[in-house]
PDB file of C-alpha atoms and ligand atoms in Angstrom:
ATOM      1  CA  MET A  47      31.975 -47.465 208.408  1.00 56.00           C
ATOM      2  CA  ALA A  48      35.388 -46.875 206.881  1.00 63.00           C
ATOM      3  CA  ASP A  49      36.871 -48.918 209.747  1.00 69.00           C
ATOM      4  CA  ASP A  50      35.242 -51.990 208.212  1.00 72.00           C
ATOM      5  CA  PHE A  51      37.325 -51.505 205.086  1.00 72.00           C
ATOM      6  CA  PHE A  52      40.663 -50.276 206.358  1.00 77.00           C
ATOM      7  CA  ARG A  53      43.102 -51.482 208.939  1.00 83.00           C
ATOM      8  CA  ASN A  54      45.733 -49.190 210.369  1.00 84.00           C
ATOM      9  CA  ASP A  55      49.148 -50.259 211.557  1.00 85.00           C
ATOM     10  CA  PRO A  56      50.500 -47.085 213.170  1.00 84.00           C
ATOM     11  CA  SER A  57      53.732 -48.796 214.289  1.00 89.00           C
ATOM     12  CA  LYS A  58      54.679 -49.336 210.633  1.00 86.00           C
ATOM     13  CA  GLY A  59      52.803 -46.309 209.298  1.00 82.00           C
ATOM     14  CA  MET A  60      50.803 -48.566 206.987  1.00 85.00           C
ATOM     15  CA  LEU A  61      47.210 -48.777 205.861  1.00 82.00           C
ATOM     16  CA  TYR A  62      45.631 -51.991 204.579  1.00 83.00           C
ATOM     17  CA  LEU A  63      42.401 -53.011 202.925  1.00 78.00           C
ATOM     18  CA  ARG A  64      40.323 -55.648 204.666  1.00 74.00           C
ATOM     19  CA  ASP A  65      41.906 -58.504 202.715  1.00 72.00           C
ATOM     20  CA  GLY A  66      45.415 -57.421 203.571  1.00 75.00           C
ATOM     21  CA  GLN A  67      46.302 -55.463 200.437  1.00 76.00           C
ATOM     22  CA  ARG A  68      48.243 -52.295 201.129  1.00 79.00           C
ATOM     23  CA  ALA A  69      46.494 -48.997 200.517  1.00 79.00           C
ATOM     24  CA  ALA A  70      47.365 -45.317 200.584  1.00 80.00           C
ATOM     25  CA  LYS A  71      45.260 -42.343 201.520  1.00 83.00           C
ATOM     26  CA  VAL A  72      45.863 -39.432 199.169  1.00 84.00           C
ATOM     27  CA  SER A  73      44.507 -35.913 198.777  1.00 84.00           C
ATOM     28  CA  GLU A  74      43.050 -34.199 195.714  1.00 85.00           C
ATOM     29  CA  ASP A  75      46.356 -32.310 195.433  1.00 87.00           C
ATOM     30  CA  PHE A  76      48.123 -35.637 195.071  1.00 85.00           C
ATOM     31  CA  ILE A  77      45.849 -36.636 192.170  1.00 84.00           C
ATOM     32  CA  VAL A  78      46.332 -33.286 190.462  1.00 85.00           C
ATOM     33  CA  GLY A  79      50.100 -33.458 191.004  1.00 85.00           C
ATOM     34  CA  MET A  80      50.296 -36.986 189.614  1.00 85.00           C
ATOM     35  CA  HIS A  81      48.414 -36.021 186.436  1.00 85.00           C
ATOM     36  CA  SER A  82      50.020 -32.628 185.819  1.00 85.00           C
ATOM     37  CA  GLY A  83      53.529 -33.864 186.669  1.00 87.00           C
ATOM     38  CA  LEU A  84      53.173 -36.718 184.218  1.00 87.00           C
ATOM     39  CA  GLU A  85      51.786 -34.397 181.544  1.00 87.00           C
ATOM     40  CA  GLU A  86      54.706 -31.990 181.976  1.00 90.00           C
ATOM     41  CA  ASP A  87      57.109 -34.870 181.456  1.00 90.00           C
ATOM     42  CA  VAL A  88      55.541 -36.721 178.544  1.00 88.00           C
ATOM     43  CA  GLY A  89      52.724 -34.508 177.161  1.00 87.00           C
ATOM     44  CA  ASP A  90      49.664 -36.252 175.761  1.00 86.00           C
ATOM     45  CA  ALA A  91      51.267 -39.669 176.319  1.00 89.00           C
ATOM     46  CA  ALA A  92      50.308 -39.139 179.983  1.00 90.00           C
ATOM     47  CA  ASN A  93      46.736 -40.143 179.107  1.00 92.00           C
ATOM     48  CA  LEU A  94      47.877 -43.485 177.762  1.00 94.00           C
ATOM     49  CA  ILE A  95      50.113 -44.079 180.779  1.00 94.00           C
ATOM     50  CA  MET A  96      47.207 -43.430 183.168  1.00 94.00           C
ATOM     51  CA  TYR A  97      45.041 -45.744 181.050  1.00 96.00           C
ATOM     52  CA  LYS A  98      47.641 -48.503 181.200  1.00 96.00           C
ATOM     53  CA  CYS A  99      48.048 -48.076 184.962  1.00 95.00           C
ATOM     54  CA  GLY A 100      44.280 -48.348 185.351  1.00 96.00           C
ATOM     55  CA  ARG A 101      44.181 -51.405 183.139  1.00 97.00           C
ATOM     56  CA  GLU A 102      46.829 -53.207 185.173  1.00 96.00           C
ATOM     57  CA  TRP A 103      45.027 -52.233 188.375  1.00 94.00           C
ATOM     58  CA  GLY A 104      41.718 -53.560 187.009  1.00 95.00           C
ATOM     59  CA  LEU A 105      43.234 -56.881 185.923  1.00 96.00           C
ATOM     60  CA  ARG A 106      44.963 -57.456 189.252  1.00 94.00           C
ATOM     61  CA  ASP A 107      41.983 -56.333 191.278  1.00 93.00           C
ATOM     62  CA  MET A 108      39.675 -58.703 189.400  1.00 95.00           C
ATOM     63  CA  LYS A 109      42.013 -61.619 189.944  1.00 94.00           C
ATOM     64  CA  ARG A 110      42.092 -60.898 193.681  1.00 91.00           C
ATOM     65  CA  PHE A 111      38.333 -60.351 193.709  1.00 94.00           C
ATOM     66  CA  ASN A 112      37.638 -63.545 191.760  1.00 95.00           C
ATOM     67  CA  ASP A 113      39.640 -65.606 194.265  1.00 94.00           C
ATOM     68  CA  ARG A 114      37.523 -64.170 197.057  1.00 92.00           C
ATOM     69  CA  MET A 115      34.194 -64.566 195.234  1.00 95.00           C
ATOM     70  CA  ARG A 116      34.928 -68.143 194.206  1.00 95.00           C
ATOM     71  CA  HIS A 117      35.523 -68.913 197.853  1.00 93.00           C
ATOM     72  CA  GLU A 118      32.631 -66.891 199.339  1.00 92.00           C
ATOM     73  CA  PHE A 119      29.880 -67.379 196.758  1.00 91.00           C
ATOM     74  CA  GLY A 120      31.063 -69.958 194.252  1.00 86.00           C
ATOM     75  CA  GLY A 121      31.526 -72.933 196.577  1.00 91.00           C
ATOM     76  CA  GLY A 122      35.186 -72.958 195.568  1.00 89.00           C
ATOM     77  CA  LYS A 123      34.167 -73.902 191.997  1.00 92.00           C
ATOM     78  CA  LEU A 124      32.397 -71.053 190.248  1.00 94.00           C
ATOM     79  CA  ASP A 125      34.339 -68.109 188.836  1.00 95.00           C
ATOM     80  CA  ILE A 126      32.875 -64.622 188.578  1.00 95.00           C
ATOM     81  CA  TRP A 127      32.073 -65.004 184.870  1.00 93.00           C
ATOM     82  CA  GLN A 128      29.749 -67.854 185.830  1.00 94.00           C
ATOM     83  CA  MET A 129      27.806 -65.574 188.196  1.00 93.00           C
ATOM     84  CA  ASN A 130      25.263 -62.815 187.555  1.00 90.00           C
ATOM     85  CA  PRO A 131      27.237 -59.834 186.147  1.00 86.00           C
ATOM     86  CA  GLN A 132      25.165 -57.212 187.962  1.00 85.00           C
ATOM     87  CA  PHE A 133      25.751 -58.967 191.290  1.00 90.00           C
ATOM     88  CA  VAL A 134      29.456 -59.435 190.563  1.00 93.00           C
ATOM     89  CA  PHE A 135      30.093 -55.819 189.648  1.00 91.00           C
ATOM     90  CA  GLU A 136      28.028 -54.316 192.443  1.00 89.00           C
ATOM     91  CA  THR A 137      29.881 -56.479 194.959  1.00 92.00           C
ATOM     92  CA  TRP A 138      33.196 -55.466 193.436  1.00 92.00           C
ATOM     93  CA  TRP A 139      32.539 -51.760 193.238  1.00 91.00           C
ATOM     94  CA  TRP A 140      30.916 -50.758 196.477  1.00 84.00           C
ATOM     95  CA  PRO A 141      34.086 -50.962 198.625  1.00 86.00           C
ATOM     96  CA  LEU A 142      35.619 -48.631 196.025  1.00 88.00           C
ATOM     97  CA  THR A 143      32.816 -46.153 196.665  1.00 89.00           C
ATOM     98  CA  ILE A 144      33.680 -46.244 200.386  1.00 86.00           C
ATOM     99  CA  GLN A 145      37.311 -45.716 199.424  1.00 84.00           C
ATOM    100  CA  GLY A 146      36.420 -42.503 197.593  1.00 87.00           C
ATOM    101  CA  TRP A 147      36.312 -43.575 193.938  1.00 89.00           C
ATOM    102  CA  GLY A 148      32.723 -42.447 193.432  1.00 92.00           C
ATOM    103  CA  ALA A 149      29.389 -44.147 192.891  1.00 92.00           C
ATOM    104  CA  TRP A 150      28.857 -46.136 189.726  1.00 89.00           C
ATOM    105  CA  THR A 151      26.036 -47.646 187.787  1.00 90.00           C
ATOM    106  CA  LEU A 152      26.439 -50.255 185.118  1.00 90.00           C
ATOM    107  CA  ASP A 153      24.289 -50.659 182.023  1.00 89.00           C
ATOM    108  CA  VAL A 154      24.552 -54.188 180.625  1.00 84.00           C
ATOM    109  CA  SER A 155      21.729 -53.930 178.071  1.00 83.00           C
ATOM    110  CA  PHE A 156      24.260 -54.295 175.191  1.00 84.00           C
ATOM    111  CA  HIS A 157      26.186 -57.057 176.929  1.00 81.00           C
ATOM    112  CA  GLN A 158      25.268 -59.592 174.220  1.00 82.00           C
ATOM    113  CA  ARG A 159      27.424 -57.548 171.844  1.00 86.00           C
ATOM    114  CA  GLY A 160      30.265 -57.364 174.313  1.00 89.00           C
ATOM    115  CA  ILE A 161      29.575 -53.724 175.148  1.00 93.00           C
ATOM    116  CA  VAL A 162      28.749 -52.281 178.558  1.00 93.00           C
ATOM    117  CA  PHE A 163      28.305 -48.705 179.702  1.00 94.00           C
ATOM    118  CA  ALA A 164      29.356 -47.406 183.091  1.00 95.00           C
ATOM    119  CA  GLU A 165      28.516 -44.154 184.786  1.00 96.00           C
ATOM    120  CA  ILE A 166      30.546 -42.635 187.608  1.00 95.00           C
ATOM    121  CA  ARG A 167      29.333 -39.932 189.942  1.00 93.00           C
ATOM    122  CA  ASN A 168      31.984 -38.049 191.905  1.00 91.00           C
ATOM    123  CA  SER A 169      34.994 -39.325 189.966  1.00 91.00           C
ATOM    124  CA  ALA A 170      37.990 -38.786 192.264  1.00 89.00           C
ATOM    125  CA  VAL A 171      40.047 -37.713 189.244  1.00 89.00           C
ATOM    126  CA  ALA A 172      37.547 -35.329 187.622  1.00 90.00           C
ATOM    127  CA  TYR A 173      36.581 -33.733 190.940  1.00 87.00           C
ATOM    128  CA  SER A 174      40.232 -33.024 191.678  1.00 87.00           C
ATOM    129  CA  MET A 175      41.070 -31.499 188.309  1.00 84.00           C
ATOM    130  CA  GLN A 176      39.914 -28.253 186.788  1.00 79.00           C
ATOM    131  CA  ARG A 177      37.185 -28.319 184.182  1.00 84.00           C
ATOM    132  CA  VAL A 178      39.406 -28.675 181.141  1.00 84.00           C
ATOM    133  CA  GLY A 179      36.745 -29.442 178.518  1.00 88.00           C
ATOM    134  CA  LYS A 180      37.926 -32.970 177.731  1.00 90.00           C
ATOM    135  CA  PRO A 181      37.810 -36.366 179.455  1.00 93.00           C
ATOM    136  CA  VAL A 182      40.369 -36.726 182.237  1.00 93.00           C
ATOM    137  CA  CYS A 183      39.429 -40.043 183.854  1.00 95.00           C
ATOM    138  CA  HIS A 184      41.849 -42.215 181.877  1.00 95.00           C
ATOM    139  CA  LEU A 185      42.702 -44.136 185.033  1.00 95.00           C
ATOM    140  CA  TYR A 186      39.055 -45.178 185.340  1.00 96.00           C
ATOM    141  CA  ALA A 187      38.740 -46.015 181.634  1.00 97.00           C
ATOM    142  CA  GLY A 188      41.809 -48.243 181.877  1.00 97.00           C
ATOM    143  CA  MET A 189      40.507 -49.883 185.029  1.00 96.00           C
ATOM    144  CA  PHE A 190      37.189 -50.722 183.362  1.00 96.00           C
ATOM    145  CA  ALA A 191      39.068 -52.124 180.357  1.00 97.00           C
ATOM    146  CA  GLY A 192      41.115 -54.357 182.667  1.00 97.00           C
ATOM    147  CA  VAL A 193      38.115 -55.429 184.686  1.00 96.00           C
ATOM    148  CA  MET A 194      35.991 -56.333 181.659  1.00 95.00           C
ATOM    149  CA  SER A 195      38.928 -58.042 179.915  1.00 96.00           C
ATOM    150  CA  TYR A 196      39.262 -60.292 182.936  1.00 96.00           C
ATOM    151  CA  PHE A 197      35.536 -60.885 183.257  1.00 94.00           C
ATOM    152  CA  GLU A 198      35.005 -61.578 179.531  1.00 93.00           C
ATOM    153  CA  ARG A 199      38.319 -63.439 179.198  1.00 95.00           C
ATOM    154  CA  THR A 200      39.054 -61.550 176.001  1.00 96.00           C
ATOM    155  CA  GLN A 201      40.597 -58.177 175.236  1.00 96.00           C
ATOM    156  CA  ARG A 202      38.404 -55.214 176.021  1.00 97.00           C
ATOM    157  CA  GLU A 203      39.109 -51.505 175.726  1.00 97.00           C
ATOM    158  CA  ALA A 204      37.293 -48.540 177.211  1.00 97.00           C
ATOM    159  CA  ILE A 205      36.727 -44.891 176.511  1.00 96.00           C
ATOM    160  CA  GLU A 206      35.254 -42.070 178.518  1.00 96.00           C
ATOM    161  CA  VAL A 207      32.493 -40.633 176.330  1.00 96.00           C
ATOM    162  CA  GLN A 208      31.612 -37.772 178.673  1.00 96.00           C
ATOM    163  CA  CYS A 209      33.325 -36.344 181.732  1.00 96.00           C
ATOM    164  CA  TYR A 210      32.526 -34.120 184.677  1.00 95.00           C
ATOM    165  CA  SER A 211      35.569 -32.212 183.525  1.00 94.00           C
ATOM    166  CA  MET A 212      33.680 -31.299 180.304  1.00 93.00           C
ATOM    167  CA  GLY A 213      30.863 -29.711 182.301  1.00 93.00           C
ATOM    168  CA  ASN A 214      28.675 -32.842 182.487  1.00 93.00           C
ATOM    169  CA  ASP A 215      27.101 -33.888 185.769  1.00 94.00           C
ATOM    170  CA  CYS A 216      28.798 -37.292 185.712  1.00 96.00           C
ATOM    171  CA  CYS A 217      31.356 -39.344 183.808  1.00 97.00           C
ATOM    172  CA  LYS A 218      30.274 -42.001 181.309  1.00 97.00           C
ATOM    173  CA  PHE A 219      32.326 -44.816 179.856  1.00 97.00           C
ATOM    174  CA  MET A 220      31.885 -47.340 177.097  1.00 97.00           C
ATOM    175  CA  ILE A 221      33.725 -50.642 177.425  1.00 96.00           C
ATOM    176  CA  GLY A 222      33.886 -53.142 174.580  1.00 96.00           C
ATOM    177  CA  PRO A 223      35.885 -54.588 171.681  1.00 96.00           C
ATOM    178  CA  GLU A 224      38.669 -52.314 170.427  1.00 96.00           C
ATOM    179  CA  LYS A 225      36.965 -51.631 167.086  1.00 95.00           C
ATOM    180  CA  GLN A 226      33.764 -50.262 168.643  1.00 94.00           C
ATOM    181  CA  VAL A 227      35.700 -48.319 171.262  1.00 95.00           C
ATOM    182  CA  ASN A 228      37.823 -46.679 168.555  1.00 95.00           C
ATOM    183  CA  ALA A 229      34.641 -45.780 166.662  1.00 95.00           C
ATOM    184  CA  ALA A 230      33.173 -44.261 169.826  1.00 95.00           C
ATOM    185  CA  GLU A 231      36.349 -42.237 170.346  1.00 93.00           C
ATOM    186  CA  PHE A 232      36.082 -40.947 166.775  1.00 94.00           C
ATOM    187  CA  TRP A 233      32.450 -39.879 167.302  1.00 94.00           C
ATOM    188  CA  ARG A 234      33.289 -38.239 170.609  1.00 93.00           C
ATOM    189  CA  GLN A 235      36.013 -36.199 168.945  1.00 92.00           C
ATOM    190  CA  GLU A 236      33.483 -35.233 166.272  1.00 93.00           C
ATOM    191  CA  GLY A 237      31.338 -33.815 169.070  1.00 92.00           C
ATOM    192  CA  ALA A 238      28.817 -36.645 169.603  1.00 94.00           C
ATOM    193  CA  THR A 239      27.239 -36.815 173.064  1.00 94.00           C
ATOM    194  CA  ALA A 240      27.289 -39.933 175.234  1.00 93.00           C
ATOM    195  CA  GLU A 241      23.648 -40.545 174.327  1.00 93.00           C
ATOM    196  CA  GLU A 242      24.345 -40.238 170.568  1.00 95.00           C
ATOM    197  CA  ILE A 243      27.287 -42.631 170.859  1.00 93.00           C
ATOM    198  CA  ARG A 244      25.128 -45.091 172.783  1.00 91.00           C
ATOM    199  CA  ASN A 245      22.492 -44.942 170.042  1.00 90.00           C
ATOM    200  CA  LYS A 246      25.077 -45.471 167.314  1.00 89.00           C
ATOM    201  CA  VAL A 247      26.496 -48.622 168.865  1.00 83.00           C
ATOM    202  CA  GLY A 248      23.125 -49.865 170.140  1.00 67.00           C
TER     203      GLY A 248
HETATM  204 ZN1   ZN B 230      35.557 -38.125 184.040  1.00 79.26          ZN
END
């Protein structure tokens, strides 16, 4: 099945996604090394750097994805924000599951308020790292912020409200306006669970 999503060019030593974008296959050690190396260099600022990398990735990936969706499903006219969000995000994410980023579910019941919740099982970051008792999937949080900013065409931020790395069975994220995301971060630091945070914003 992976052959449907990747194309190898052994003569150049390159790996591509189906639409021609270059890709790299990395091990868990690579993910650990990237995070711990960055943390050694810049301390806690590493979290923000991973978040910003994720955000940029999300924005670019959505732009690429929107071009494809407009062509394939939108008759060359409709953009993704004019399509059903559940359909859009499921179509976007499932190749990422094949690529090893984990399975996700999206909860759009608070979408009217600009807030969505996402749940990731088998986060590639959290499964690589030790259980450190705090969220580690800043790359994912940033990616969701970028993705939703593009989709909503306004600034969105994201926060991981629970993580596999904290001993939970999966990672949960809240994506929304900066004010609500900051409030959620405050509650999380005060010890609120993902469910409590969801109830507070809901
Ligand atoms: Zn996590």
